[in-house]
Amino acid sequence: MTYIVMDPCIKCKLMDCVEVCPVDCFYEGENSLVINPDECIDCGVCEPECPVDAIKPQADDEPGGKWLKINTEYAKLWPNITVKGTPPNDAKVFEQEAGKFERFFSTKPGRGS
Ligand code: SF4
Ligand code: F3S
């Protein structure tokens, strides 16, 4: 089992989650993060750190495992991130939005740290 980053992270990318992970398994995209399910030890420490509730246990995934697939795929492509960076200026604007994946998800890598 693993934890997964879901839709609320997109365009918010607050990064409060990255520094608490004991195994450093967050990976950075241009406008969101993912967890590497093969590295996550299912400790749950990151879940309460996210101010927008973007991190959930795998059991809370959508039918078909949509977010597990996204986390697995992009953890292989994006750089590791262990240090909190500066969130986007307009993060607040996107906090209450739903369905951001279809409209805003960027496949481009972030800078990592
Ligand atoms: Fe890291 Fe634990 Fe969160 Fe998994 S559940 S990403 S190991 S902090
Ligand atoms: Fe995203 Fe929440 Fe972490 S917005 S970067 S999952 S603190």
PDB file of C-alpha atoms and ligand atoms in Angstrom, residues 2-3 17 20-26 35 39-47 55, ligand 1:
ATOM      1  CA  THR A   2       1.033   3.574  -0.552  1.00  0.00           C
ATOM      2  CA  TYR A   3      -0.161   7.111  -0.183  1.00  0.00           C
ATOM      3  CA  CYS A  17       4.590  17.521   2.501  1.00  0.00           C
ATOM      4  CA  VAL A  20       8.398  15.175   6.591  1.00  0.00           C
ATOM      5  CA  CYS A  21       8.751  12.091   4.390  1.00  0.00           C
ATOM      6  CA  PRO A  22      11.231   9.686   6.040  1.00  0.00           C
ATOM      7  CA  VAL A  23      12.119   8.033   2.733  1.00  0.00           C
ATOM      8  CA  ASP A  24      12.176  11.143   0.483  1.00  0.00           C
ATOM      9  CA  CYS A  25       9.754   9.739  -2.075  1.00  0.00           C
ATOM     10  CA  PHE A  26       8.151  12.923  -3.452  1.00  0.00           C
ATOM     11  CA  ILE A  35       4.654  10.055  -4.533  1.00  0.00           C
ATOM     12  CA  GLU A  39       9.282   3.822  -2.284  1.00  0.00           C
ATOM     13  CA  CYS A  40       6.465   4.974   0.036  1.00  0.00           C
ATOM     14  CA  ILE A  41       6.434   2.994   3.294  1.00  0.00           C
ATOM     15  CA  ASP A  42       2.794   3.891   4.008  1.00  0.00           C
ATOM     16  CA  CYS A  43       3.638   5.789   7.208  1.00  0.00           C
ATOM     17  CA  GLY A  44       0.949   8.449   6.729  1.00  0.00           C
ATOM     18  CA  VAL A  45       3.045  11.296   8.145  1.00  0.00           C
ATOM     19  CA  CYS A  46       2.580  13.474   5.053  1.00  0.00           C
ATOM     20  CA  GLU A  47      -1.221  13.281   4.901  1.00  0.00           C
ATOM     21  CA  ILE A  55      -2.593  13.367  -0.029  1.00  0.00           C
TER      22      ILE A  55
HETATM   23 FE1  SF4 B   1       6.519   9.515   2.618  1.00  0.00          FE
HETATM   24 FE2  SF4 B   1       5.134   8.339   4.580  1.00  0.00          FE
HETATM   25 FE3  SF4 B   1       3.930  10.066   2.929  1.00  0.00          FE
HETATM   26 FE4  SF4 B   1       4.676   7.664   2.042  1.00  0.00          FE
HETATM   27  S1  SF4 B   1       3.099   8.064   3.591  1.00  0.00           S
HETATM   28  S2  SF4 B   1       4.966   9.628   0.996  1.00  0.00           S
HETATM   29  S3  SF4 B   1       6.583   7.335   3.197  1.00  0.00           S
HETATM   30  S4  SF4 B   1       5.566  10.545   4.391  1.00  0.00           S
END
